[in-house]
Amino acid sequence: MTPHVLIVAGSDSSGGAGIVRDIETVSAFGLRSCVAVTAVTVQTHDAVERIKHSAPDLVAAQMRAAFAANPVKAVKIGMLGSAPIIEAVSSVLASSLPVPVVLDPVLASTSGRQLLDDDAVETLKRKLFPLCTLITPNLPELALLTGLPLAAGERDIIWQAAKMFDAGAPAILVKGGHASGATSTDLLLLPGREPIRFDASRIPVVMRGTGCMLASAIAAHLAQNETLEISVGKAKRHVFAKLLASKP
């Protein structure tokens, strides 16, 4: 049977991010998706207008059904929304491991709308971080997760990543899209190892859902038994190609 990636995330009515973007990405690598919907959102490409969280037991039931029905070879997690949903997701994952888990810690929308309750950040770190294979924060998310100022350079990033390792994160990919300069550098960080850099030219286009795309592409490659480093490199090239294709 074709390997499946279980996508645990919110819907985006505009199709620019969330589950739609995840399924699209997984399909690009010849894999199939199954889903657990954590929230229904009303969005345009400019704003999040409404959010309705799924009941935690419903999220857990969707995940259990997906595992029972399909050969799930990796899990990609996006928007979770609340501490009870995080606890429900963590409970199912704990009984379903080992399977690679990629967490894109969605804390706010591109337009600035908060997507994770303030009291849920500690639950995310305590319950979910230790169950993940990789966590993929951008620079603002890294700062919020560590309670530190926005990283000003690689030294700050490594310092903040150490705080996440202390919280149980096994590996972190810090995305450089919010930095400046002609090159966008993502840093793959693992405890006790030198940073692994993934560079790409910065393309002057705006595209929503690139974080969803990157995490889903990594999960798709992990589902095909690629190593973490190779999966990240291939996913980075996939996102770069999509950005390049959208350039006027």
Tab-separated table of C-alpha atoms in Angstrom:
chain	number	residue	atom	x	y	z
A	1	MET	CA	0.000	0.000	0.000
A	2	THR	CA	1.061	3.572	-0.647
A	3	PRO	CA	2.590	5.181	2.454
A	4	HIS	CA	0.351	7.757	4.122
A	5	VAL	CA	1.188	10.928	6.008
A	6	LEU	CA	-1.256	11.769	8.776
A	7	ILE	CA	-1.882	15.515	8.801
A	8	VAL	CA	-3.083	16.950	12.099
A	9	ALA	CA	-3.927	20.591	11.408
A	10	GLY	CA	-6.570	23.241	10.833
A	11	SER	CA	-8.472	23.991	7.655
A	12	ASP	CA	-8.007	27.234	5.737
A	13	SER	CA	-11.005	28.237	3.628
A	14	SER	CA	-8.779	30.251	1.285
A	15	GLY	CA	-6.661	27.184	0.479
A	16	GLY	CA	-3.471	29.135	1.057
A	17	ALA	CA	-2.290	27.233	4.121
A	18	GLY	CA	-3.292	24.485	6.520
A	19	ILE	CA	-4.604	21.090	5.490
A	20	VAL	CA	-5.144	21.986	1.826
A	21	ARG	CA	-1.503	23.013	1.452
A	22	ASP	CA	-0.360	19.931	3.372
A	23	ILE	CA	-2.283	17.467	1.187
A	24	GLU	CA	-1.100	19.214	-1.960
A	25	THR	CA	2.512	18.894	-0.807
A	26	VAL	CA	2.340	15.262	0.271
A	27	SER	CA	0.700	14.383	-3.070
A	28	ALA	CA	3.594	16.016	-4.948
A	29	PHE	CA	5.850	13.221	-3.673
A	30	GLY	CA	3.515	10.401	-4.675
A	31	LEU	CA	2.170	9.722	-1.187
A	32	ARG	CA	-1.344	9.840	0.204
A	33	SER	CA	-2.708	11.817	3.129
A	34	CYS	CA	-5.150	11.152	5.930
A	35	VAL	CA	-6.293	13.910	8.241
A	36	ALA	CA	-7.355	14.933	11.713
A	37	VAL	CA	-8.951	18.386	11.612
A	38	THR	CA	-8.106	20.422	14.713
A	39	ALA	CA	-9.965	23.591	13.726
A	40	VAL	CA	-12.143	25.100	11.028
A	41	THR	CA	-11.126	28.627	10.110
A	42	VAL	CA	-12.705	31.312	7.967
A	43	GLN	CA	-9.823	32.974	6.140
A	44	THR	CA	-8.983	35.087	3.161
A	45	HIS	CA	-5.396	35.615	2.032
A	46	ASP	CA	-5.351	38.763	4.183
A	47	ALA	CA	-7.034	37.871	7.469
A	48	VAL	CA	-8.389	35.146	9.747
A	49	GLU	CA	-12.024	36.033	10.370
A	50	ARG	CA	-13.270	33.134	12.519
A	51	ILE	CA	-11.863	30.061	14.276
A	52	LYS	CA	-13.806	27.065	15.559
A	53	HIS	CA	-11.725	24.484	17.421
A	54	SER	CA	-12.604	20.819	17.140
A	55	ALA	CA	-13.475	18.953	20.323
A	56	PRO	CA	-10.315	17.258	21.679
A	57	ASP	CA	-11.940	13.809	21.752
A	58	LEU	CA	-12.970	14.258	18.118
A	59	VAL	CA	-9.369	15.077	17.130
A	60	ALA	CA	-8.129	11.986	18.969
A	61	ALA	CA	-10.807	9.805	17.345
A	62	GLN	CA	-9.842	11.055	13.877
A	63	MET	CA	-6.200	10.204	14.543
A	64	ARG	CA	-6.979	6.714	15.844
A	65	ALA	CA	-9.189	6.029	12.814
A	66	ALA	CA	-6.439	7.205	10.446
A	67	PHE	CA	-3.883	4.908	12.082
A	68	ALA	CA	-6.326	1.995	11.971
A	69	ALA	CA	-7.262	2.510	8.324
A	70	ASN	CA	-3.940	3.315	6.669
A	71	PRO	CA	-0.195	2.556	6.676
A	72	VAL	CA	0.769	5.833	8.357
A	73	LYS	CA	4.520	6.269	7.914
A	74	ALA	CA	4.838	9.849	9.209
A	75	VAL	CA	2.802	12.524	10.977
A	76	LYS	CA	2.789	16.244	10.256
A	77	ILE	CA	1.299	18.511	12.913
A	78	GLY	CA	0.301	22.120	12.301
A	79	MET	CA	-2.282	24.276	14.055
A	80	LEU	CA	-3.436	22.814	17.375
A	81	GLY	CA	-5.152	25.773	19.000
A	82	SER	CA	-5.553	24.785	22.638
A	83	ALA	CA	-3.981	22.845	25.498
A	84	PRO	CA	-6.742	20.169	25.572
A	85	ILE	CA	-6.204	19.449	21.860
A	86	ILE	CA	-2.440	19.202	22.418
A	87	GLU	CA	-3.047	16.718	25.231
A	88	ALA	CA	-5.380	14.654	23.030
A	89	VAL	CA	-2.906	14.588	20.137
A	90	SER	CA	-0.037	13.683	22.474
A	91	SER	CA	-2.005	10.823	23.990
A	92	VAL	CA	-2.683	9.219	20.597
A	93	LEU	CA	0.897	9.707	19.416
A	94	ALA	CA	2.317	8.173	22.568
A	95	SER	CA	0.403	4.960	21.830
A	96	SER	CA	1.271	5.012	18.104
A	97	LEU	CA	5.050	5.503	18.115
A	98	PRO	CA	7.520	4.840	16.633
A	99	VAL	CA	6.581	6.964	13.641
A	100	PRO	CA	8.369	10.150	12.495
A	101	VAL	CA	6.543	13.266	13.703
A	102	VAL	CA	7.178	16.751	12.277
A	103	LEU	CA	5.725	19.628	14.298
A	104	ASP	CA	5.257	23.027	12.683
A	105	PRO	CA	4.498	25.080	15.826
A	106	VAL	CA	1.812	27.349	14.393
A	107	LEU	CA	1.368	30.148	16.916
A	108	ALA	CA	-0.056	32.929	14.719
A	109	SER	CA	-1.279	33.463	11.177
A	110	THR	CA	0.655	35.440	8.591
A	111	SER	CA	-1.782	38.299	9.182
A	112	GLY	CA	-0.998	38.247	12.920
A	113	ARG	CA	-4.073	36.439	14.311
A	114	GLN	CA	-3.185	34.303	17.347
A	115	LEU	CA	-3.746	30.609	16.597
A	116	LEU	CA	-2.563	29.014	19.848
A	117	ASP	CA	-3.894	29.940	23.281
A	118	ASP	CA	-1.338	31.609	25.562
A	119	ASP	CA	-1.727	28.909	28.205
A	120	ALA	CA	-1.054	26.165	25.656
A	121	VAL	CA	2.611	26.915	24.928
A	122	GLU	CA	3.874	25.170	28.059
A	123	THR	CA	1.631	22.180	27.312
A	124	LEU	CA	3.039	22.051	23.780
A	125	LYS	CA	6.581	21.921	25.120
A	126	ARG	CA	5.900	19.497	27.964
A	127	LYS	CA	3.567	17.046	26.233
A	128	LEU	CA	4.380	17.157	22.523
A	129	PHE	CA	8.041	18.121	22.094
A	130	PRO	CA	9.388	14.793	23.435
A	131	LEU	CA	7.203	12.827	20.987
A	132	CYS	CA	8.452	14.662	17.895
A	133	THR	CA	11.234	13.880	15.462
A	134	LEU	CA	11.620	17.493	14.328
A	135	ILE	CA	10.199	20.894	15.258
A	136	THR	CA	10.242	23.648	12.616
A	137	PRO	CA	9.848	27.146	14.145
A	138	ASN	CA	10.496	30.383	12.306
A	139	LEU	CA	12.369	33.104	14.176
A	140	PRO	CA	9.295	34.729	15.826
A	141	GLU	CA	7.998	31.288	16.875
A	142	LEU	CA	11.404	30.384	18.307
A	143	ALA	CA	11.362	33.566	20.398
A	144	LEU	CA	7.825	32.918	21.665
A	145	LEU	CA	8.574	29.297	22.512
A	146	THR	CA	11.649	30.229	24.516
A	147	GLY	CA	10.405	33.498	26.011
A	148	LEU	CA	13.456	35.282	24.637
A	149	PRO	CA	13.882	38.289	22.286
A	150	LEU	CA	13.896	37.732	18.537
A	151	ALA	CA	17.218	36.143	17.571
A	152	ALA	CA	19.578	38.624	15.939
A	153	GLY	CA	21.949	36.060	14.461
A	154	GLU	CA	23.128	32.471	14.475
A	155	ARG	CA	24.588	32.693	17.966
A	156	ASP	CA	21.205	33.751	19.372
A	157	ILE	CA	19.452	30.996	17.415
A	158	ILE	CA	21.733	28.324	18.848
A	159	TRP	CA	21.222	29.701	22.373
A	160	GLN	CA	17.441	29.663	21.972
A	161	ALA	CA	17.511	26.176	20.440
A	162	ALA	CA	19.356	24.949	23.550
A	163	LYS	CA	16.356	26.092	25.598
A	164	MET	CA	14.097	23.977	23.379
A	165	PHE	CA	16.389	20.975	23.776
A	166	ASP	CA	16.043	21.420	27.534
A	167	ALA	CA	12.261	21.225	27.035
A	168	GLY	CA	12.581	17.870	25.261
A	169	ALA	CA	12.895	18.804	21.581
A	170	PRO	CA	15.034	16.162	19.786
A	171	ALA	CA	15.859	18.214	16.669
A	172	ILE	CA	14.988	21.723	15.509
A	173	LEU	CA	14.905	23.288	12.068
A	174	VAL	CA	14.983	27.059	12.526
A	175	LYS	CA	13.645	28.686	9.369
A	176	GLY	CA	15.338	31.822	8.111
A	177	GLY	CA	12.499	33.291	6.102
A	178	HIS	CA	11.963	36.133	8.603
A	179	ALA	CA	15.625	37.122	8.582
A	180	SER	CA	17.167	39.611	6.143
A	181	GLY	CA	19.778	39.382	3.428
A	182	ALA	CA	20.017	37.891	-0.044
A	183	THR	CA	20.196	34.325	1.281
A	184	SER	CA	17.601	32.503	3.347
A	185	THR	CA	19.348	30.030	5.644
A	186	ASP	CA	17.565	27.325	7.601
A	187	LEU	CA	19.535	25.759	10.467
A	188	LEU	CA	19.086	22.105	11.404
A	189	LEU	CA	20.139	21.778	15.023
A	190	LEU	CA	20.655	18.597	17.003
A	191	PRO	CA	22.056	18.345	20.542
A	192	GLY	CA	25.839	18.065	20.597
A	193	ARG	CA	26.276	18.566	16.853
A	194	GLU	CA	27.376	21.433	14.667
A	195	PRO	CA	24.539	23.279	12.871
A	196	ILE	CA	23.671	21.999	9.399
A	197	ARG	CA	22.909	24.878	7.034
A	198	PHE	CA	20.469	24.862	4.161
A	199	ASP	CA	20.871	27.950	1.989
A	200	ALA	CA	18.677	29.300	-0.779
A	201	SER	CA	18.513	32.620	-2.554
A	202	ARG	CA	15.804	34.833	-1.137
A	203	ILE	CA	13.024	35.241	-3.724
A	204	PRO	CA	11.039	38.514	-3.607
A	205	VAL	CA	7.556	36.956	-3.661
A	206	VAL	CA	4.833	36.565	-1.052
A	207	MET	CA	3.336	33.102	-0.650
A	208	ARG	CA	1.229	31.862	2.243
A	209	GLY	CA	1.631	28.377	3.594
A	210	THR	CA	5.353	27.903	2.984
A	211	GLY	CA	5.813	26.697	6.566
A	212	CYS	CA	3.070	24.113	6.068
A	213	MET	CA	4.653	23.120	2.784
A	214	LEU	CA	8.131	22.673	4.237
A	215	ALA	CA	7.004	20.584	7.217
A	216	SER	CA	4.762	18.411	5.038
A	217	ALA	CA	7.543	17.858	2.504
A	218	ILE	CA	9.916	16.800	5.296
A	219	ALA	CA	7.285	14.396	6.657
A	220	ALA	CA	6.729	12.956	3.172
A	221	HIS	CA	10.428	12.191	2.769
A	222	LEU	CA	10.687	10.725	6.275
A	223	ALA	CA	7.727	8.503	5.356
A	224	GLN	CA	9.878	7.179	2.505
A	225	ASN	CA	12.668	6.304	4.959
A	226	GLU	CA	14.964	9.175	4.041
A	227	THR	CA	17.290	10.479	6.742
A	228	LEU	CA	16.378	13.675	8.542
A	229	GLU	CA	19.130	15.707	6.862
A	230	ILE	CA	18.243	14.488	3.367
A	231	SER	CA	14.532	15.022	4.027
A	232	VAL	CA	15.131	18.633	5.077
A	233	GLY	CA	17.343	19.333	2.066
A	234	LYS	CA	14.822	17.929	-0.413
A	235	ALA	CA	11.961	19.770	1.279
A	236	LYS	CA	13.873	23.057	1.189
A	237	ARG	CA	14.470	22.623	-2.558
A	238	HIS	CA	10.780	21.846	-3.091
A	239	VAL	CA	9.674	25.064	-1.382
A	240	PHE	CA	12.315	27.064	-3.274
A	241	ALA	CA	11.026	25.669	-6.590
A	242	LYS	CA	7.437	26.627	-5.675
A	243	LEU	CA	8.500	30.162	-4.748
A	244	LEU	CA	10.519	30.490	-7.923
A	245	ALA	CA	7.582	29.295	-10.041
A	246	SER	CA	5.321	31.930	-8.487
A	247	LYS	CA	7.695	34.796	-9.285
A	248	PRO	CA	6.156	37.167	-11.857
